[in-house]
Amino acid sequence: MSESAPPGPLVLVIEDDPQIRRFLRTSLPANGYHIIEAATAFDGLRLMGLQHPDLVILDLGLPDIDGLELTRQLRAWTTTPIIVLSARDQERDKIAALDAGADDYLTKPFGIGELLARLRVAQRHALRAAQGSNDPLFTLGNIRVDLVRRQVFVGEDEVHLTPIEYKLLTLLAKNAGRVVTQRQLLQEVWGPNYTSENHYLRIYMSQLRHKLEADPARPRYLITEPGVGYRLKTE
Amino acid sequence: MMGILQGERLKTLLERAWGSSSGAPLPPREDDAAWPGRERLLVAVSASPLSARLIRAAQRMAEGLNAEWMAVCVETPQYARLSESARARLTQNLNLAEQLGGKTVILSAANASGEILAYARAQQVSKIIVGKPIHPRWRDLFFGSFVDELVRHSGDIDIYIIHGEGETSFVPAARALQSPWQDYALAAALIGLCTLLAALMHTRFLPGSISMVYLLGIVLAAALYGRGPALLAALLAVALFDYFFVPPYRSFNVTNSEYALTSLVMVIVGWTVNTLARRIRYQVEAARQRERRTAALYDMTRELAATQSSATLARIAARHIGALFEAQVALLLPDDNGSLCAAHQPVPPIENDVAAYVYAQGRPAGQHTAARQAARLTYLPLRTAAGATVGVLGVLPAQPQRFASPEQMHLLETFTAQITLALERAHLAAEAESTRVQIESERLRSTLLSSISHDLRTPLASMTGAASTLLQEQIDAAARRELATIVYEEANRLNRLVANLLDMTRLESGVRLHKEWYPLEEIVGATINRLEPQLQNRPLTTALADDLPPVRVDSLLIEQVLVNLLENAAKYTPAGTPIRLSAWAAEEVTVEVADQGPGLPPGTEEKIFDKFFRALPTAAGGIGLGLTICRAIIEAHGGRIWALNRAEGGAAFRFTLPYEPPPEIQVEDV
């Protein structure tokens, strides 16, 4: 549609509330994004096919198709990062959308700072996936993970991790900055039969914090997203 | 108030069920006044087979007059002598009356006609129906006629006398209370003893004095034994006296008419004393029985009065009725869906359809009632004074014929009435409680509305003000930034208020906990992460014991508790003062949020958990729901939450989470 490729990333906002769209229409271009808007899921799908945006911001409470269903439909044919917006009482939908392939979520009300951070992470992740990056070294603050030698260092000291702890850490590192749901973690680390054994996950996350964090009760990196999952904080 | 009413009511019920042997008139029932012009019929019923005819006649007459009618039986002392078959017939007669829609009443008194008239006047009866006497006329001369007395004293009540044409006459059955042969022997022995004594006196006393010895023996035998032995004693005494002590000796001939009179008087005295003694014995027995029933009823009533829950009421009632009637008892009460179910255990097997019938119709059914007689149990409705049926009582007595006796049935009905009263009272208490709750919630709602209008408008006012200023063009960058900060902060505050209101609403409508196992550390971490912006200038220390077991909680809700407590600490203490979050495990896990602020105003440690209570109403902040939400959440988890002023200064909020044994975790091999 556009004659020349826009200089910044193109964001498709699928949101029925005109004031939120208005706020995003003002704030996102000011931060270097271009924006196209859809008030319904139907319009969203249409624009998705026509304009191939780089990022999607999707409200879960749409009037025609619910956001979860739309996420599934989109994931059937595109890997474009999706960030879902949810109200406080939509916990279940939020998790379901994430498990269905959404990249991240934001709970309303949210500040522009949080939204930009989510967009940056999603972009970076999409970029890495596209380039097939396999950097053998992952660094976060004073934590270094050598993915080739399977060694973890805090400062200069090597920390011994169990195989499960190591798997958990690398999985979070691979998704650095993004939320990973409990279900995704359990399925990847323990296997498909363990997707409801949440307490296993919590015990190992706790052990990991004790090994990596200065104060496990006030983690700086291994952040809990209550009720949803975990996030390796990068910023 | 309640107690007095109940006492009055109890008395009425007792009298209604058992009659008043003293003949005291019953107070007219309240509903009688509502029908001043309506006719009332009373039919006097006895064990006679003719009574069935009387009952049918009364029913027809009542139908014609559109009148209420009742069948009344007066238990006189003679009733104690009735044979089993006569008793059964009486029962049949009364049952027939009930089946035909009449009320049945059993009164007990020595004077049948007086009692019936007294009862009829109390009940405002306009017509009395009695049977025509079929016994020989000479009996009336000696014993007085029931019908004559009734007619003579009836006053303005009409008396109808109906004859029992074409039906077999009622033959008094064999005496039920046969005196055992021992009594005869003892009576004879007593007179023998008198003869021995008389023989010793014979030489020194006149026959007149000797007759006194015999009279003593006759009186003793009459007082101690039944009619037969008493009569034997009298005749024996007369015979022996005449034979041995009245000239001519050793002959039954009595030449002196004085001694003939003495003999006659001896027999009459014996007869009279015996009659009096029997009457007294009957009344003592009747009083004892009444006493026992009253005591049983009183026991139950007293226990029922001390209970509120209908399940406990049912258990108590079942125990008392079971003990008194030697029966298995089932008290069935409607559940929330309105279907009957047993309110206690164990219960005899219940015929559900019969119970449902009784509940729906409000009429007795089952054994010895007018309806569904094939049922094994006897079912009585629990009917309130207002006519509503609140439950059903099913009884299976050990003796199948127990409730064939109207007297036992009436007693059971009296118990039923008491249970109904107790249930009604419990129901009223529950209703009063729910009204109180409703009033309370109305009050809360209005408080909530005024809170909302004030507390939600305040941030809106500053936001509107700041935003409208931002819209003006001549503002420098610093002011612009300041105004935008105001809008942002106030919007956040508004968000928290709304969140609290929503949480409270959700918790009050009955929260379902999604409990899972968590290390407490993780919940604390998530809380601090969430509060980071608000706690930026606060030294916050965490001190979690190393041996904390995992807790089984709804993490989102417990996080909310910690958020509210930490926010409160930040809000009510001077900026920059430290806050400490600590947790330790003993029998349960205790979590504490302690500050070093001014502490709580004395006496408010409990109140601060109340809805809309604010320790410092002017302090910027919420609407007094934060701690109420905390309490609701912690109590839903089975824990406790409380506040205290610390000895070293500042306030502390503590809550506990009950200990549960954590699940087994398979530890991986390293």
PDB file of C-alpha atoms in Angstrom, chain B residues 350-463:
ATOM      1  CA  ILE B 350     -38.689 -43.035  54.844  1.00  0.00           C
ATOM      2  CA  GLU B 351     -41.381 -43.335  52.223  1.00  0.00           C
ATOM      3  CA  ASN B 352     -40.471 -40.213  50.325  1.00  0.00           C
ATOM      4  CA  ASP B 353     -43.710 -39.932  48.407  1.00  0.00           C
ATOM      5  CA  VAL B 354     -45.787 -40.074  51.589  1.00  0.00           C
ATOM      6  CA  ALA B 355     -43.552 -37.499  53.271  1.00  0.00           C
ATOM      7  CA  ALA B 356     -43.861 -35.270  50.206  1.00  0.00           C
ATOM      8  CA  TYR B 357     -47.647 -35.673  50.320  1.00  0.00           C
ATOM      9  CA  VAL B 358     -47.745 -34.653  53.966  1.00  0.00           C
ATOM     10  CA  TYR B 359     -45.479 -31.694  53.253  1.00  0.00           C
ATOM     11  CA  ALA B 360     -47.571 -30.545  50.328  1.00  0.00           C
ATOM     12  CA  GLN B 361     -50.999 -31.117  51.920  1.00  0.00           C
ATOM     13  CA  GLY B 362     -50.168 -30.173  55.484  1.00  0.00           C
ATOM     14  CA  ARG B 363     -52.116 -33.218  56.672  1.00  0.00           C
ATOM     15  CA  PRO B 364     -51.014 -36.344  58.529  1.00  0.00           C
ATOM     16  CA  ALA B 365     -50.572 -39.528  56.521  1.00  0.00           C
ATOM     17  CA  GLY B 366     -49.354 -43.075  56.982  1.00  0.00           C
ATOM     18  CA  GLN B 367     -50.171 -45.546  59.753  1.00  0.00           C
ATOM     19  CA  HIS B 368     -53.221 -44.719  61.869  1.00  0.00           C
ATOM     20  CA  THR B 369     -54.103 -41.599  59.904  1.00  0.00           C
ATOM     21  CA  ALA B 370     -56.754 -40.819  57.315  1.00  0.00           C
ATOM     22  CA  ALA B 371     -54.433 -40.918  54.299  1.00  0.00           C
ATOM     23  CA  ARG B 372     -51.925 -43.369  52.806  1.00  0.00           C
ATOM     24  CA  GLN B 373     -52.501 -45.953  55.492  1.00  0.00           C
ATOM     25  CA  ALA B 374     -50.350 -48.483  53.691  1.00  0.00           C
ATOM     26  CA  ALA B 375     -47.197 -46.583  54.668  1.00  0.00           C
ATOM     27  CA  ARG B 376     -45.062 -48.135  57.396  1.00  0.00           C
ATOM     28  CA  LEU B 377     -44.459 -44.920  59.272  1.00  0.00           C
ATOM     29  CA  THR B 378     -46.798 -42.319  60.688  1.00  0.00           C
ATOM     30  CA  TYR B 379     -46.140 -38.878  59.207  1.00  0.00           C
ATOM     31  CA  LEU B 380     -47.231 -35.642  60.800  1.00  0.00           C
ATOM     32  CA  PRO B 381     -46.824 -32.195  59.260  1.00  0.00           C
ATOM     33  CA  LEU B 382     -45.038 -29.480  61.204  1.00  0.00           C
ATOM     34  CA  ARG B 383     -47.598 -26.743  60.783  1.00  0.00           C
ATOM     35  CA  THR B 384     -47.094 -23.233  62.042  1.00  0.00           C
ATOM     36  CA  ALA B 385     -49.871 -21.145  63.531  1.00  0.00           C
ATOM     37  CA  ALA B 386     -50.020 -19.307  60.220  1.00  0.00           C
ATOM     38  CA  GLY B 387     -50.804 -22.594  58.472  1.00  0.00           C
ATOM     39  CA  ALA B 388     -47.511 -23.061  56.645  1.00  0.00           C
ATOM     40  CA  THR B 389     -45.905 -26.498  56.693  1.00  0.00           C
ATOM     41  CA  VAL B 390     -42.255 -26.216  57.637  1.00  0.00           C
ATOM     42  CA  GLY B 391     -41.366 -29.891  57.785  1.00  0.00           C
ATOM     43  CA  VAL B 392     -42.536 -33.440  58.325  1.00  0.00           C
ATOM     44  CA  LEU B 393     -42.111 -35.784  61.265  1.00  0.00           C
ATOM     45  CA  GLY B 394     -41.984 -39.493  60.478  1.00  0.00           C
ATOM     46  CA  VAL B 395     -42.318 -41.974  63.348  1.00  0.00           C
ATOM     47  CA  LEU B 396     -41.884 -45.730  63.397  1.00  0.00           C
ATOM     48  CA  PRO B 397     -42.797 -47.014  66.881  1.00  0.00           C
ATOM     49  CA  ALA B 398     -41.504 -50.314  68.196  1.00  0.00           C
ATOM     50  CA  GLN B 399     -45.105 -51.282  69.018  1.00  0.00           C
ATOM     51  CA  PRO B 400     -46.970 -50.956  65.718  1.00  0.00           C
ATOM     52  CA  GLN B 401     -50.287 -50.164  67.419  1.00  0.00           C
ATOM     53  CA  ARG B 402     -49.016 -47.334  69.577  1.00  0.00           C
ATOM     54  CA  PHE B 403     -50.424 -44.509  67.512  1.00  0.00           C
ATOM     55  CA  ALA B 404     -53.732 -46.303  67.072  1.00  0.00           C
ATOM     56  CA  SER B 405     -54.488 -44.685  70.413  1.00  0.00           C
ATOM     57  CA  PRO B 406     -55.747 -41.149  69.820  1.00  0.00           C
ATOM     58  CA  GLU B 407     -54.252 -40.165  73.129  1.00  0.00           C
ATOM     59  CA  GLN B 408     -50.749 -41.171  71.997  1.00  0.00           C
ATOM     60  CA  MET B 409     -51.381 -39.520  68.661  1.00  0.00           C
ATOM     61  CA  HIS B 410     -52.401 -36.302  70.353  1.00  0.00           C
ATOM     62  CA  LEU B 411     -49.325 -36.438  72.521  1.00  0.00           C
ATOM     63  CA  LEU B 412     -47.211 -36.830  69.422  1.00  0.00           C
ATOM     64  CA  GLU B 413     -49.004 -33.868  67.884  1.00  0.00           C
ATOM     65  CA  THR B 414     -48.189 -31.803  70.937  1.00  0.00           C
ATOM     66  CA  PHE B 415     -44.520 -32.639  70.505  1.00  0.00           C
ATOM     67  CA  THR B 416     -44.841 -31.750  66.857  1.00  0.00           C
ATOM     68  CA  ALA B 417     -46.283 -28.386  67.795  1.00  0.00           C
ATOM     69  CA  GLN B 418     -43.322 -27.715  70.057  1.00  0.00           C
ATOM     70  CA  ILE B 419     -40.839 -28.631  67.355  1.00  0.00           C
ATOM     71  CA  THR B 420     -42.669 -26.376  64.941  1.00  0.00           C
ATOM     72  CA  LEU B 421     -42.477 -23.524  67.418  1.00  0.00           C
ATOM     73  CA  ALA B 422     -38.757 -24.075  67.895  1.00  0.00           C
ATOM     74  CA  LEU B 423     -38.163 -24.253  64.168  1.00  0.00           C
ATOM     75  CA  GLU B 424     -40.215 -21.136  63.662  1.00  0.00           C
ATOM     76  CA  ARG B 425     -38.195 -19.378  66.308  1.00  0.00           C
ATOM     77  CA  ALA B 426     -34.918 -20.489  64.718  1.00  0.00           C
ATOM     78  CA  HIS B 427     -36.228 -19.370  61.376  1.00  0.00           C
ATOM     79  CA  LEU B 428     -37.267 -15.997  62.748  1.00  0.00           C
ATOM     80  CA  ALA B 429     -33.872 -15.582  64.381  1.00  0.00           C
ATOM     81  CA  ALA B 430     -32.170 -16.351  61.090  1.00  0.00           C
ATOM     82  CA  GLU B 431     -34.473 -13.932  59.344  1.00  0.00           C
ATOM     83  CA  ALA B 432     -33.735 -11.226  61.893  1.00  0.00           C
ATOM     84  CA  GLU B 433     -30.048 -11.876  61.391  1.00  0.00           C
ATOM     85  CA  SER B 434     -30.350 -11.599  57.642  1.00  0.00           C
ATOM     86  CA  THR B 435     -32.378  -8.412  58.029  1.00  0.00           C
ATOM     87  CA  ARG B 436     -29.635  -7.073  60.252  1.00  0.00           C
ATOM     88  CA  VAL B 437     -27.046  -8.011  57.649  1.00  0.00           C
ATOM     89  CA  GLN B 438     -29.170  -6.398  54.996  1.00  0.00           C
ATOM     90  CA  ILE B 439     -29.505  -3.198  56.971  1.00  0.00           C
ATOM     91  CA  GLU B 440     -25.793  -3.295  57.600  1.00  0.00           C
ATOM     92  CA  SER B 441     -25.045  -3.733  53.939  1.00  0.00           C
ATOM     93  CA  GLU B 442     -27.463  -0.921  53.081  1.00  0.00           C
ATOM     94  CA  ARG B 443     -25.577   1.262  55.499  1.00  0.00           C
ATOM     95  CA  LEU B 444     -22.295   0.169  53.973  1.00  0.00           C
ATOM     96  CA  ARG B 445     -23.580   0.871  50.532  1.00  0.00           C
ATOM     97  CA  SER B 446     -24.500   4.425  51.440  1.00  0.00           C
ATOM     98  CA  THR B 447     -21.119   4.867  53.152  1.00  0.00           C
ATOM     99  CA  LEU B 448     -19.553   3.471  50.027  1.00  0.00           C
ATOM    100  CA  LEU B 449     -21.425   5.904  47.836  1.00  0.00           C
ATOM    101  CA  SER B 450     -20.387   8.893  49.891  1.00  0.00           C
ATOM    102  CA  SER B 451     -16.831   7.532  49.982  1.00  0.00           C
ATOM    103  CA  ILE B 452     -16.808   7.087  46.247  1.00  0.00           C
ATOM    104  CA  SER B 453     -18.170  10.524  45.577  1.00  0.00           C
ATOM    105  CA  HIS B 454     -15.466  12.038  47.753  1.00  0.00           C
ATOM    106  CA  ASP B 455     -12.471   9.801  47.290  1.00  0.00           C
ATOM    107  CA  LEU B 456     -12.828   9.137  43.622  1.00  0.00           C
ATOM    108  CA  ARG B 457     -13.546  12.750  42.830  1.00  0.00           C
ATOM    109  CA  THR B 458     -10.483  14.106  44.570  1.00  0.00           C
ATOM    110  CA  PRO B 459      -7.982  12.547  42.155  1.00  0.00           C
ATOM    111  CA  LEU B 460     -10.301  13.352  39.275  1.00  0.00           C
ATOM    112  CA  ALA B 461     -10.327  16.992  40.331  1.00  0.00           C
ATOM    113  CA  SER B 462      -6.547  17.274  40.364  1.00  0.00           C
ATOM    114  CA  MET B 463      -6.294  15.421  37.053  1.00  0.00           C
TER     115      MET B 463
END
